[in-house]
Structures are given as C-alpha cells and as structure tokens.
Coordinates of C-alpha atoms in Angstrom, one line a residue:
X259 CA 0.0 -0.1 0.0
X260 CA 1.4 3.3 -0.9
X261 CA 1.2 5.1 2.5
X262 CA 2.1 8.6 1.1
X263 CA -1.2 8.7 -0.5
X264 CA -3.0 7.6 2.6
X265 CA -4.9 9.6 5.2
X266 CA -2.5 10.7 8.1
X267 CA -3.2 11.4 11.7
X268 CA -1.0 13.0 14.5
X269 CA -0.1 10.8 17.3
X270 CA 1.3 12.1 20.6
X271 CA 5.2 11.3 21.1
X272 CA 5.6 13.0 24.3
X273 CA 6.1 16.6 25.8
X274 CA 8.9 19.1 25.5
X275 CA 10.7 20.6 28.6
X276 CA 8.2 23.7 28.4
X277 CA 5.4 21.2 28.6
X278 CA 4.3 21.3 24.6
X279 CA 3.2 18.5 23.2
X280 CA 5.1 16.7 20.2
X281 CA 3.3 14.8 17.7
X282 CA 4.1 12.4 14.8
X283 CA 2.2 12.1 11.4
X284 CA 1.5 8.4 10.7
X285 CA -0.3 6.9 7.7
X286 CA -3.8 5.3 8.9
X287 CA -7.1 3.6 8.0
X288 CA -9.9 4.8 9.7
X289 CA -12.1 2.2 11.3
X290 CA -14.4 4.4 13.9
X291 CA -14.5 7.4 15.6
X292 CA -11.2 8.3 16.7
X293 CA -10.1 4.7 15.9
X294 CA -7.7 3.6 13.3
X295 CA -5.4 0.9 12.1
X296 CA -2.0 1.9 11.6
X297 CA -0.7 1.4 7.8
X298 CA 3.1 2.0 8.8
X299 CA 5.1 1.7 12.2
X300 CA 5.7 5.3 13.8
X301 CA 9.4 6.5 14.0
X302 CA 9.1 8.4 17.3
X303 CA 5.7 7.2 19.0
X304 CA 6.2 4.2 21.4
X305 CA 4.0 1.3 22.0
X306 CA 2.3 0.8 18.7
X307 CA 3.2 -0.8 15.1
X308 CA 1.9 -1.7 11.7
X309 CA -1.4 -3.4 11.8
X310 CA -2.4 -2.1 15.2
X311 CA -5.8 -0.6 15.8
X312 CA -5.4 2.4 18.0
X313 CA -7.5 4.9 19.6
X314 CA -7.0 8.8 19.7
X315 CA -9.7 10.2 21.7
X316 CA -7.5 12.1 24.1
X317 CA -5.0 13.9 21.2
X318 CA -2.2 15.0 23.8
X319 CA -1.6 11.7 25.6
X320 CA -0.4 8.5 24.4
X321 CA -2.8 6.5 22.1
X322 CA -4.5 3.5 23.4
X323 CA -3.9 0.2 21.5
X324 CA -7.3 -1.2 21.0
X325 CA -5.9 -4.4 19.3
X326 CA -2.4 -5.6 18.5
X327 CA -1.7 -6.3 14.8
X328 CA 0.9 -8.9 15.7
X329 CA 4.1 -6.9 14.8
X330 CA 6.9 -5.9 16.8
X331 CA 8.2 -2.2 15.9
X332 CA 12.0 -1.9 16.0
X333 CA 13.8 1.5 16.0
X334 CA 17.6 2.3 15.1
X335 CA 18.6 5.8 15.7
X336 CA 22.0 6.9 14.4
X337 CA 23.2 10.2 12.7
X338 CA 24.1 8.1 9.7
X339 CA 23.9 4.8 8.1
X340 CA 25.9 3.0 5.3
X341 CA 23.5 2.3 2.5
X342 CA 24.9 -1.5 2.0
X343 CA 24.1 -2.0 5.6
X344 CA 20.4 -0.7 5.4
X345 CA 19.9 -2.6 2.0
X346 CA 21.3 -5.7 3.9
X347 CA 19.1 -5.5 6.8
X348 CA 15.9 -4.7 4.9
X349 CA 16.6 -7.7 2.7
X350 CA 17.3 -10.0 5.8
X351 CA 14.3 -8.7 7.6
X352 CA 11.9 -9.2 4.4
X353 CA 13.3 -12.6 3.6
X354 CA 14.0 -14.2 6.9
X355 CA 11.4 -12.5 9.1
X356 CA 8.5 -11.5 6.7
X357 CA 8.8 -8.0 7.9
X358 CA 9.4 -4.5 6.3
X359 CA 11.4 -1.3 6.5
X360 CA 8.3 1.2 7.5
X361 CA 10.3 4.1 7.5
X362 CA 13.7 5.8 7.2
X363 CA 14.7 9.4 7.9
X364 CA 18.6 10.2 7.7
X365 CA 20.2 7.7 10.0
X366 CA 16.9 6.5 11.9
X367 CA 15.1 3.4 10.7
X368 CA 11.8 2.0 11.5
X369 CA 10.8 -1.8 11.0
X370 CA 7.9 -3.8 11.3
X371 CA 8.7 -7.6 12.0
X372 CA 5.7 -10.3 12.7
X373 CA 6.2 -11.4 16.4
X374 CA 5.1 -14.7 15.4
X375 CA 9.0 -15.1 14.5
X376 CA 9.9 -15.1 18.4
X377 CA 12.9 -12.8 19.9
X378 CA 14.9 -15.7 19.0
X379 CA 14.8 -15.6 15.5
X380 CA 14.6 -11.6 15.4
X381 CA 17.6 -11.1 17.5
X382 CA 20.2 -12.6 15.3
X383 CA 19.2 -10.5 12.2
X384 CA 19.4 -7.2 14.2
X385 CA 22.7 -8.1 15.8
X386 CA 24.5 -8.8 12.7
X387 CA 23.5 -5.3 11.7
X388 CA 24.6 -3.7 14.8
X389 CA 27.9 -5.7 14.6
X390 CA 28.4 -4.3 11.1
X391 CA 27.3 -0.6 11.9
X392 CA 27.9 0.0 15.8
X393 CA 24.4 1.1 16.1
X394 CA 21.9 -0.5 18.6
X395 CA 18.7 -1.3 18.1
X396 CA 15.5 -2.0 20.3
X397 CA 12.0 -2.7 20.5
X398 CA 9.6 0.3 20.8
X399 CA 6.5 -1.5 21.5
X400 CA 7.1 -4.2 24.3
X401 CA 7.4 -2.0 27.5
X402 CA 4.5 -1.1 29.6
X403 CA 5.8 2.2 31.2
X404 CA 6.1 4.6 28.1
X405 CA 7.3 7.7 30.3
X406 CA 10.3 5.9 32.4
X407 CA 13.2 4.5 30.3
X408 CA 14.5 2.6 33.2
X409 CA 11.2 0.7 33.8
X410 CA 11.7 -2.7 31.8
X411 CA 8.5 -4.2 32.6
X412 CA 7.0 -6.0 29.5
X413 CA 3.4 -5.8 28.3
X414 CA 3.7 -9.6 26.9
X415 CA 0.8 -8.8 24.0
X416 CA 2.9 -11.3 21.9
X417 CA 2.5 -14.2 24.6

C-alpha cells in the first residue's frame, strides 16, 4: 500500500521541557470514531506498530492500543548509516522474518517484524546489523511504562 497517499493522523510522542506536546504524523485507515489501523510503524511514537488498531480520543496523550496487529516495531537511531548496511538489513528482515522497513529519516530506521517469529529468530538479524554498523536497535512496543526509560516491565501482548 502506498502510505504517502493514505490519510494521516497526528499521534502524541512526548512533551518538550516547556510542556508543549510533540506529535508524529502516521498513515492510517479509519475504522471508527477516533479509531484507526496503522498502515506503517511510527518512527518516534512508542507502543504501536503497523497493523495495530489505535484510539486517539485524547489527542495530547499516548494513544490507546485497542488491538495488536501482531508486529514488533523496531527502532534504530543514528546520525547516518551506510546504505549497504540498510539494504542488507531490509533484505534480511523481509526474506528471513517477513517484515518491512516502514520508515527511514536520515540515519533513523523503523521496521515492522511479525512477533510470530519469536525473539530468538529476530535477535540475530538485528545483532548482525549492530555488529556491522556499531548502531544499537531496540523494540519500541514491548514495554508498559512509556514515560520511564528505566522501567523494563514487558507488556507481553505477543505471548
């Protein structure tokens, strides 16, 4: 699906130091009032991935995930990345895991990977990327507490 021509909504990401909200625009398919299916995983907003059904009834708070679409969202943040490393990662994610590179902005990547692969199959693909580039990756939709980076309590929605 061509997400550039799909409707987009703004989802809450965080607050600036002055309290002003920060939003990200994401492509969606409307399924009800304030309820949408994500057509691509977000690059900044946490706790959601492509295929999730989300509710945005309270615009300046984190969205509510009504139903999981079955994908892990994986974020990679860097100043820049070698194109060959990105190409290799995209190819391996697609062929080995059935996932997609949902977004790229400069050195930042957002990928959606079916959770049905399991952590043990996903980890080696991304660890090879980390070894080749020195850039860390992380799951963006597996933790309960979005406002505390130290809290690693898992949501366990994939179990």
